[in-house]
CSV table of C-alpha atoms in Angstrom, one decimal:
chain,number,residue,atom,x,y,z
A,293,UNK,CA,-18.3,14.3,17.6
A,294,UNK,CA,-16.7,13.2,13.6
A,295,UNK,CA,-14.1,11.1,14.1
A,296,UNK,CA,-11.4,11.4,11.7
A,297,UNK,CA,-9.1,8.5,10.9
A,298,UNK,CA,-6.1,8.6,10.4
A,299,UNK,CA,-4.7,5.1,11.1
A,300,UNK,CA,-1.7,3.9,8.9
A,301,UNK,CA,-3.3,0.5,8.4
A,302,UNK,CA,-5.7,-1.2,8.8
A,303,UNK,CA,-6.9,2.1,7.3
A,304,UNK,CA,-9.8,4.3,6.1
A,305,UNK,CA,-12.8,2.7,3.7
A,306,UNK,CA,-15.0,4.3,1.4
A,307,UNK,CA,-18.3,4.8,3.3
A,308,UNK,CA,-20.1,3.1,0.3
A,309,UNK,CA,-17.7,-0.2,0.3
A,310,UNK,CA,-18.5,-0.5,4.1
A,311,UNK,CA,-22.4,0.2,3.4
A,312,UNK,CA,-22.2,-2.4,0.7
A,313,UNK,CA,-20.2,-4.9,3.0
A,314,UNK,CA,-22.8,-5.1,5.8
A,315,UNK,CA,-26.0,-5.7,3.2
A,316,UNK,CA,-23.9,-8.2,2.1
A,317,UNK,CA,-23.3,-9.8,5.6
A,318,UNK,CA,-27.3,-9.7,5.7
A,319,UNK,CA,-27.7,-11.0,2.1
A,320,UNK,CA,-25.1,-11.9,-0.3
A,321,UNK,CA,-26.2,-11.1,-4.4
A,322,UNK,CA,-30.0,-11.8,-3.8
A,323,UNK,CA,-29.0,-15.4,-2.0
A,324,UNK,CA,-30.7,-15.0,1.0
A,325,UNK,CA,-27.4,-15.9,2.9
A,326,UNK,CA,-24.5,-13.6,3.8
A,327,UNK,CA,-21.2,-13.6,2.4
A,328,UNK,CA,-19.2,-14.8,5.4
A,329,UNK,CA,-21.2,-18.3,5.0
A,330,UNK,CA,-21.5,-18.4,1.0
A,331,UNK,CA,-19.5,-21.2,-0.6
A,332,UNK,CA,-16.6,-19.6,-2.7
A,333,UNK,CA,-17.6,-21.9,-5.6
A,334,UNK,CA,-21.2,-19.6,-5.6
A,335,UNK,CA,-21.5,-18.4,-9.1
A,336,UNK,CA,-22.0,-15.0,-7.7
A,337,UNK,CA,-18.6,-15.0,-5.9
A,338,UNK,CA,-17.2,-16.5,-9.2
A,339,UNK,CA,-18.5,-13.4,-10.6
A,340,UNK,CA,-17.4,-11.3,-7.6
A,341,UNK,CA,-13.8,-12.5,-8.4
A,342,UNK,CA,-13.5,-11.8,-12.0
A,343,UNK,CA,-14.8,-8.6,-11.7
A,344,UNK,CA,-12.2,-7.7,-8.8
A,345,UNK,CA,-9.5,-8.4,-11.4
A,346,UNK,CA,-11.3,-6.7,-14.2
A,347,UNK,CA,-11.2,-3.8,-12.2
A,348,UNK,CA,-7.6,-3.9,-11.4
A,349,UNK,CA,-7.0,-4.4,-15.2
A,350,UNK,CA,-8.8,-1.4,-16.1
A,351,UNK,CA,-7.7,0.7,-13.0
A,352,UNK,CA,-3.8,0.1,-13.7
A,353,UNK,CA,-4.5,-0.5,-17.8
A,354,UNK,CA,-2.5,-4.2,-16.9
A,355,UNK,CA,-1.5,-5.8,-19.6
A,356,UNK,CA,-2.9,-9.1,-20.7
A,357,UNK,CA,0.7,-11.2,-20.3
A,358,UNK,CA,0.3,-10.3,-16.0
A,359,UNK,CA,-1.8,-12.4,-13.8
A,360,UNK,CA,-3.6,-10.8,-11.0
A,361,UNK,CA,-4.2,-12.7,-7.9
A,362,UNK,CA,-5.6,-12.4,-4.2
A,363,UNK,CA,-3.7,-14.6,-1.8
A,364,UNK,CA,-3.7,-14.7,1.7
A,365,UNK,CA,-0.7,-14.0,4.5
A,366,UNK,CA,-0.1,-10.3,3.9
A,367,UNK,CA,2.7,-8.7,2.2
A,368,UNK,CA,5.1,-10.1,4.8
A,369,UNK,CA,4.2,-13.4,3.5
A,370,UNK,CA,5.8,-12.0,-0.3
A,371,UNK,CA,8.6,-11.1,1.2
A,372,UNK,CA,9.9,-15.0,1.0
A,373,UNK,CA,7.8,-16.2,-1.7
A,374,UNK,CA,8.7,-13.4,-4.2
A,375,UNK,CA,12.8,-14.8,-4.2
A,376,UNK,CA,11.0,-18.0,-4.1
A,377,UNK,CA,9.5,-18.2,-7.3
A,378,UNK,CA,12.3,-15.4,-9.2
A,379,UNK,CA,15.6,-15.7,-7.2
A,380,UNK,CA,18.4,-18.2,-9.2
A,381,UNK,CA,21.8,-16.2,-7.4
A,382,UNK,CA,21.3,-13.2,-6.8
A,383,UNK,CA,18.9,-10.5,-6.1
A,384,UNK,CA,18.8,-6.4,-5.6
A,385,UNK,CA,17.1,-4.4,-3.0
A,386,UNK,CA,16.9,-0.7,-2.4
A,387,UNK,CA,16.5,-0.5,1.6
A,388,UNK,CA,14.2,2.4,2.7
A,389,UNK,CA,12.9,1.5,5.4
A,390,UNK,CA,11.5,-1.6,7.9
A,391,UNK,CA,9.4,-3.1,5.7
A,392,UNK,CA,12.1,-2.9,2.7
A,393,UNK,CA,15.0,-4.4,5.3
A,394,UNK,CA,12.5,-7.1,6.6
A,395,UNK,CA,11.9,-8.0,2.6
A,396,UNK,CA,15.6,-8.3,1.9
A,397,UNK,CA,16.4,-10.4,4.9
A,398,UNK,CA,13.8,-13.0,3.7
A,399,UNK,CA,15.4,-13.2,0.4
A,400,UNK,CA,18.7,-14.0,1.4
A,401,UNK,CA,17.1,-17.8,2.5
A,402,UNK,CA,17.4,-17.9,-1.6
A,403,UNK,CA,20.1,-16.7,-2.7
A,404,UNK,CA,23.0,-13.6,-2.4
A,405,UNK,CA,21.2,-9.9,-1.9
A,406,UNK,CA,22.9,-6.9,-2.8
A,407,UNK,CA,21.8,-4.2,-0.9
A,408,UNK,CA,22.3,-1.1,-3.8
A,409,UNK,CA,21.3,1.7,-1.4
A,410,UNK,CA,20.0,2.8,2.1
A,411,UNK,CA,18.5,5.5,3.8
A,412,UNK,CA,19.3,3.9,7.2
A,413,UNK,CA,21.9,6.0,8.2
A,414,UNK,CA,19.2,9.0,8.4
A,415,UNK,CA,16.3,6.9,10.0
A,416,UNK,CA,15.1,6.4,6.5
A,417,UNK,CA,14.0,10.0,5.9
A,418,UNK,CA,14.7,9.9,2.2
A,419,UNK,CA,14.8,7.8,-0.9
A,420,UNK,CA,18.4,7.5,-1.9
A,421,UNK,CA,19.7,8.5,-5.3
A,422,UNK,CA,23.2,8.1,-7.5
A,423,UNK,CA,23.0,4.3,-7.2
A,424,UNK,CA,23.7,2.0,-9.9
A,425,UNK,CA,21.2,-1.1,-10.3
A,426,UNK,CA,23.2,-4.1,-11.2
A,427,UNK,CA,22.6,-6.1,-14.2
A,428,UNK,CA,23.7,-9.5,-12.8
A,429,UNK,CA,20.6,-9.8,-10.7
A,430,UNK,CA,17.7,-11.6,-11.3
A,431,UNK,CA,15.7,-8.6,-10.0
A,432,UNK,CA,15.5,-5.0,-7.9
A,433,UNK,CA,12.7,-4.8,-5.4
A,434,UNK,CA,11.5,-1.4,-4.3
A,435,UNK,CA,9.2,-0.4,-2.1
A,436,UNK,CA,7.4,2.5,-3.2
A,437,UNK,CA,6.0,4.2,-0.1
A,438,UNK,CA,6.9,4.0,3.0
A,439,UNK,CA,4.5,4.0,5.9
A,440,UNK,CA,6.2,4.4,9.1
A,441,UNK,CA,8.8,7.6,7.6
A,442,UNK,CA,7.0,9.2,5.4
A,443,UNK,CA,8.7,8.6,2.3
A,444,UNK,CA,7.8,7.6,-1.5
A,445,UNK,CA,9.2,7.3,-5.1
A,446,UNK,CA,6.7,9.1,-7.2
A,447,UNK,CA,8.0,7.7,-10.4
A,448,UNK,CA,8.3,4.7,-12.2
A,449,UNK,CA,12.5,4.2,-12.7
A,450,UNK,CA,13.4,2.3,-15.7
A,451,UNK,CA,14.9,-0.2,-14.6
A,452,UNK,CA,17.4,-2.5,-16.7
A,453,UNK,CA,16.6,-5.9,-15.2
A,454,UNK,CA,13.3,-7.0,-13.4
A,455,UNK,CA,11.7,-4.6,-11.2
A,456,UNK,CA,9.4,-5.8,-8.5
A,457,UNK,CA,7.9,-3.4,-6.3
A,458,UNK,CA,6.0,-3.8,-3.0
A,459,UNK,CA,2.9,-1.0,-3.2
A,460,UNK,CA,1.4,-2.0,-0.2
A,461,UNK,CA,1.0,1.5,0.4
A,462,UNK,CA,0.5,3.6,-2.2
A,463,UNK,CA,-1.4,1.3,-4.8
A,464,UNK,CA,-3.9,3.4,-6.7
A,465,UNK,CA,-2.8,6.4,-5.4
A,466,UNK,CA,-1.3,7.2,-8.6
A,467,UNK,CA,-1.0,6.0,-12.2
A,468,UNK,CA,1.4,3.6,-12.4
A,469,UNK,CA,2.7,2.4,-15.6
A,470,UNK,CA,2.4,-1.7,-14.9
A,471,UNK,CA,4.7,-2.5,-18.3
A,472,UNK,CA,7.8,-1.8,-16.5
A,473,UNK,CA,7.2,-3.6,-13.5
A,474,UNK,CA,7.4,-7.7,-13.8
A,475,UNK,CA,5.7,-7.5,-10.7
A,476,UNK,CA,4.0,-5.5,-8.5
A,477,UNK,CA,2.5,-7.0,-4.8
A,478,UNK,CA,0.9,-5.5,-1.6
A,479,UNK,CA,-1.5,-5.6,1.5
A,480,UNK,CA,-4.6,-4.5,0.5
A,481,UNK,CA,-5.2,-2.5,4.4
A,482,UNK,CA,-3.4,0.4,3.5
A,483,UNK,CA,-5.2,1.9,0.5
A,484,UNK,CA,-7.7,-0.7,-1.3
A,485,UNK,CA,-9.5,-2.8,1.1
A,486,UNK,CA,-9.0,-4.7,4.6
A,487,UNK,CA,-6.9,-6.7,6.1
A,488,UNK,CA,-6.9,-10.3,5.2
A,489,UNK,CA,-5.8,-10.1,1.3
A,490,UNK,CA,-2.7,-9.6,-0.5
A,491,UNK,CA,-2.8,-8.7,-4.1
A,492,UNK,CA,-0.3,-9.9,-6.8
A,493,UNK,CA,0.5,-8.0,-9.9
A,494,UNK,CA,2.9,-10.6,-12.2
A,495,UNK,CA,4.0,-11.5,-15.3
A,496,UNK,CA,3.5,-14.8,-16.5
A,497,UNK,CA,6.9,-15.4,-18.1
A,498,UNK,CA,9.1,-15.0,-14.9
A,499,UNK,CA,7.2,-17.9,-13.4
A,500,UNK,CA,8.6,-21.3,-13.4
A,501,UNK,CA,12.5,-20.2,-14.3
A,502,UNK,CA,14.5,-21.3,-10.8
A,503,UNK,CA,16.1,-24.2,-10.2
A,504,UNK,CA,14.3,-25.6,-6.7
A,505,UNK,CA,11.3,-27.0,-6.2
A,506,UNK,CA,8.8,-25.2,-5.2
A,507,UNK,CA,5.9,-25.7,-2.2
A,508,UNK,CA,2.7,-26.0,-3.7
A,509,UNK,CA,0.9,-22.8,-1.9
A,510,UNK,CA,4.2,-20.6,-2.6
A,511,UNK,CA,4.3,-21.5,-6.1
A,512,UNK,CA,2.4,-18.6,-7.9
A,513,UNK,CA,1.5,-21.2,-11.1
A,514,UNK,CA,-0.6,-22.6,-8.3
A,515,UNK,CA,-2.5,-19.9,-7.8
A,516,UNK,CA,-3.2,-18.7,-11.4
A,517,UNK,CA,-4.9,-21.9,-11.8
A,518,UNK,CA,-5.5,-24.1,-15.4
A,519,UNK,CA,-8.0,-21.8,-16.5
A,520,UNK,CA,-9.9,-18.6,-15.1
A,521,UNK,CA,-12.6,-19.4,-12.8
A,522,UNK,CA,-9.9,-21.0,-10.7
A,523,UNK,CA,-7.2,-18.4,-10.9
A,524,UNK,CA,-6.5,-17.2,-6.6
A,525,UNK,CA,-9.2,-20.5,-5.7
A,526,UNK,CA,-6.6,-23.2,-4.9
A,527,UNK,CA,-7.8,-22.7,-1.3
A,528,UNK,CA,-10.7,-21.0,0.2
A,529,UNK,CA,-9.5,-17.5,-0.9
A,530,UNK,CA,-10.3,-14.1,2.0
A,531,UNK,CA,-13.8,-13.8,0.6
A,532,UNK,CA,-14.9,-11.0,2.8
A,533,UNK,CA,-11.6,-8.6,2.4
A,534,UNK,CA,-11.9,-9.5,-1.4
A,535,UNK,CA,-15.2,-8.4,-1.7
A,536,UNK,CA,-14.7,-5.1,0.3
A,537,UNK,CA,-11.7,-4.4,-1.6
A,538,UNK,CA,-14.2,-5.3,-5.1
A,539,UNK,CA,-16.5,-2.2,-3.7
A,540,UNK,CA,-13.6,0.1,-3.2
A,541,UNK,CA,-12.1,-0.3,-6.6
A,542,UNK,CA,-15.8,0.7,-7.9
A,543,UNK,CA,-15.9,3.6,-5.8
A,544,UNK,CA,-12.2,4.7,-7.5
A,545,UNK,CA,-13.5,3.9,-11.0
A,546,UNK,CA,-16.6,6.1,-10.4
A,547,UNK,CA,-14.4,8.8,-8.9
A,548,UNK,CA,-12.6,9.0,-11.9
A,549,UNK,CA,-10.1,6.5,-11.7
A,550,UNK,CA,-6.8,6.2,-11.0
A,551,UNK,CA,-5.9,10.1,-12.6
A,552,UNK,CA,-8.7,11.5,-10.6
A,553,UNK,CA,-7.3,9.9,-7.4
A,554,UNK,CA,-4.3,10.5,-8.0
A,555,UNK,CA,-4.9,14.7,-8.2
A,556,UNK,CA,-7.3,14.8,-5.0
A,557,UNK,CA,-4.6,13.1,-3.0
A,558,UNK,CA,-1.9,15.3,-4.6
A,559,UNK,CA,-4.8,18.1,-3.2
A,560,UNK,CA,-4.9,16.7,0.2
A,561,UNK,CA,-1.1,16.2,1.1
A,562,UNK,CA,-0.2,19.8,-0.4
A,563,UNK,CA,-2.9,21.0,2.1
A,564,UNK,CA,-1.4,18.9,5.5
A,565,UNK,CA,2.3,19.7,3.9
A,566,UNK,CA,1.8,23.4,3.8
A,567,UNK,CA,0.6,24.0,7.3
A,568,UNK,CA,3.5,22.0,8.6
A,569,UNK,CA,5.7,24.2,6.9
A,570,UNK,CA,3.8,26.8,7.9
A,571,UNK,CA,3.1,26.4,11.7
A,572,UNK,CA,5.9,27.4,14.1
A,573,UNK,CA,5.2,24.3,16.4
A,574,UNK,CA,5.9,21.7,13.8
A,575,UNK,CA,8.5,20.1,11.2
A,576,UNK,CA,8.5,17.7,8.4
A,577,UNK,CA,10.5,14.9,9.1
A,578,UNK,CA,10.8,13.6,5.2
A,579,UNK,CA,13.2,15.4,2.8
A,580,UNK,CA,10.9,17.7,0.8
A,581,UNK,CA,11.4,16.0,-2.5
A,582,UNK,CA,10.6,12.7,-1.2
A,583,UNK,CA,7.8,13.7,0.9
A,584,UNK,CA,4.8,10.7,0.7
A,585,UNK,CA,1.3,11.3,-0.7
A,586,UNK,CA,0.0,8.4,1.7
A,587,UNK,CA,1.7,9.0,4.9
A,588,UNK,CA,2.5,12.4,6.6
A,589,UNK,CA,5.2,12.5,9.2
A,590,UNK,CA,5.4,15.5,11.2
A,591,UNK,CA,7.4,16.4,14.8
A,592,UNK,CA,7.1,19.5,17.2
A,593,UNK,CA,9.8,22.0,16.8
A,594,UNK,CA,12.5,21.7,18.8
A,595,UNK,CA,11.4,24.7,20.8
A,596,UNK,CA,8.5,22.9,21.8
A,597,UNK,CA,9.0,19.9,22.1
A,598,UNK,CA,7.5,19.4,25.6
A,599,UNK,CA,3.9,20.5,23.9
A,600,UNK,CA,4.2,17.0,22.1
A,601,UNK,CA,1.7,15.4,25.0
A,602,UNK,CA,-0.5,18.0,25.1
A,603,UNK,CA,-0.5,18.7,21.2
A,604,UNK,CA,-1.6,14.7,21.0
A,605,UNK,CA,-4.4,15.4,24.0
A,606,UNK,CA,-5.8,18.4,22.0
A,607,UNK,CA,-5.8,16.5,18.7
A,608,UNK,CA,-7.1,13.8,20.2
A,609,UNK,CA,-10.2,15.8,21.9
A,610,UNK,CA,-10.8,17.2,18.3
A,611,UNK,CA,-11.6,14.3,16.9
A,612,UNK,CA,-8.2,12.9,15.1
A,613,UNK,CA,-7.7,9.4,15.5
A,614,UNK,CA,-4.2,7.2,14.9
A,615,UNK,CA,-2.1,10.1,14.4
A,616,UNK,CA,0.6,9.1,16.7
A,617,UNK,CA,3.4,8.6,14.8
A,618,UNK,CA,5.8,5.3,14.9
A,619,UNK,CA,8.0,4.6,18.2
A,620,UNK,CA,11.1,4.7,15.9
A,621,UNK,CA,10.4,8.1,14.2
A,622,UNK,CA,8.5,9.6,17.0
A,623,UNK,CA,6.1,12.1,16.6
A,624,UNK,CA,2.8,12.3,14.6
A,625,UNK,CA,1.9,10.7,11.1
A,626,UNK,CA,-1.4,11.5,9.1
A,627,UNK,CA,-1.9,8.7,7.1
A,628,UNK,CA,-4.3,10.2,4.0
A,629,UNK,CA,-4.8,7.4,2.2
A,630,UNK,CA,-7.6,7.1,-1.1
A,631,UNK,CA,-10.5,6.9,1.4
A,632,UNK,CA,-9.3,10.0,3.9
A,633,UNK,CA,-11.7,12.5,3.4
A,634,UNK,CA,-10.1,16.1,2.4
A,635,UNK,CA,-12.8,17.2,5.2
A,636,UNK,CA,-10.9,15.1,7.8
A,637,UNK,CA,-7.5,16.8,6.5
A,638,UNK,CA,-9.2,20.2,6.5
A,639,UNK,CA,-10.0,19.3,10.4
A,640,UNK,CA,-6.6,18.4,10.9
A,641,UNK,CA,-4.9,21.1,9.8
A,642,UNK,CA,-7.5,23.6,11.6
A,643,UNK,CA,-6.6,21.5,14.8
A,644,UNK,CA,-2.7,22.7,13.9
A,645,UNK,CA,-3.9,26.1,13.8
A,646,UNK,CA,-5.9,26.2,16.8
A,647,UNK,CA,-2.8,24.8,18.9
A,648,UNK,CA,-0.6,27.4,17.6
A,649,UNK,CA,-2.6,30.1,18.6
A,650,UNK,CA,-3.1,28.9,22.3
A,651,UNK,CA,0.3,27.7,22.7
A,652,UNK,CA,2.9,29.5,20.5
């Protein structure tokens, strides 16, 4: 039987980046050794490298005064060394869920954080609005999609002091305008790679302004190096998740880019969206305008809420992997990322229907 995955991270890959990634556990660029054992100083992996941020450059049109790096420790590990390197006093953050309340806690080891606006008060099941973005901040972080609710902010705000957004989630997904962002960072297992590798989107001017001194590794000046081949090669970077995440920014590009992405996934969530509306047995948990491309979260009505077990068992015997949806939402989520298949949503939704038939 298909399996169709729908795991919210680590997530779906392009069949052709995983294809790719086991020749090159055989045989790395023609080297006769695999590339878990290579040296990262290989001229091929030098040219692995540069071409990963090439990609990202002509993906996300990134202007030349940002740096793009691949570091290691996950998003989590940005949430301190972001107000590291650009908190002086005081910093913004919109909370919209977990991940964004984890983030602010980290940065108040630097400095004051205002929190401008939460969604906590309704389990974070919409992106607030009417707040005001204070202009004696160093900067406002974001985080534009979130995973466990269900959530997303499908436009970039102008902002009038630096925005920095955490896109672990939704990262190619759509266009993104990178100009009015001075930095943009994220795990690469939810949309452009596996786990292992955290990309960094930032422009060089911000760097070097706070008053501490800085650990060498959190430092991003470290990282972007004295000149190009050693820009993210301090250390040993993730070679592996780097060079997975190098095949699946090819397979975008050849899909069409980032525009063509962005209209199959619109494609794909109308499709899971509009059953759940739809179908008796189930609701949206998101506000409708705020309602994520990446991550579907979806409950039983109330009326049947005792099916949720069996609707779970049936999904499951139909193929549909990780839709469980997070202990503090409850529920199901279908994450859809880039890679998800509309064939796996088609099954999905099918599955739905078939329920609702037998059990309605």
């Amino acid at each position: 039987m298909k399996k169709h995955n729908f795991n919210a991270g680590p997530c779906v890959l392009p069949r052709e980046a995983v294809e790719s990634a086991i020749e090159a556990i055989r045989d790395f660029d023609g080297t006769g050794i695999g590339i878990l054992e290579i040296s990262h100083r290989t001229p091929g992996w030098e040219r692995i490298m540069k071409e990963t941020a090439d990609l990202w450059r002509e993906l996300l049109n990134i202007p030349d005064n940002y740096k793009v790096l691949f570091l290691g420790g996950g998003a989590s590990t940005q949430f301190f060394t972001v107000p590291a390197n650009l908190l002086s006093k005081k910093a913004a953050y919109l909370q919209t869920g977990v991940w964004a309340k984890k983030a602010a806690k980290e940065a108040k080891y630097y400095g004051d954080v205002e929190i401008v606006a939460s969604s906590e008060d309704k389990t974070y099941s919409y992106i607030p609005k009417g707040y005001t973005i204070p202009t004696d901040v160093d900067y406002f972080h974001i985080t534009t999609n979130n995973t466990i609710y269900g959530t997303e902010i499908h436009e970039d705000m102008d902002c009038p002091v630096t925005l920095v957004a955490d896109m672990s989630s939704d990262i190619l997904s759509r266009p993104v305008d990178v100009s009015k962002y001075g930095m943009i960072y994220g795990g690469a297992q939810k949309n452009v790679g596996p786990a292992g590798v955290t990309f960094v989107i930032v422009r060089e001017d911000l760097l070097g302004k706070v008053d501490r001194k800085l650990q060498t590794m959190v430092d991003y000046r470290t990282h972007i190096g004295d000149e190009e081949r050693n820009r993210s090669m301090f250390n040993t970077p993730p070679v592996f998740p780097i060079f997975v995440m190098h095949e699946t920014l090819k397979w975008v590009k050849k899909l069409g880019g980032v525009e063509a992405m962005y209209k199959i996934n619109k494609e794909k969530a109308e499709l899971l969206y509009n059953e759940i509306d739809r179908n008796k047995m189930f609701v949206g948990t998101a506000a409708k305008e705020d309602r994520s491309l990446m991550n579907v979260c979806f409950v039983m009505a109330e009326q049947y809420k005792d099916k949720e077990a069996a609707f779970m068992e049936f999904a499951k015997a139909a193929g549909m992997v990780g839709i469980k949806g997070h202990r503090s939402v409850g529920g199901f989520r279908a994450s859809i990322y880039n890679a998800c298949p509309r064939e796996s949503v088609e099954a999905l939704v099918k599955c739905m229907q078939e329920f609702e038939a037998q059990n309605a």
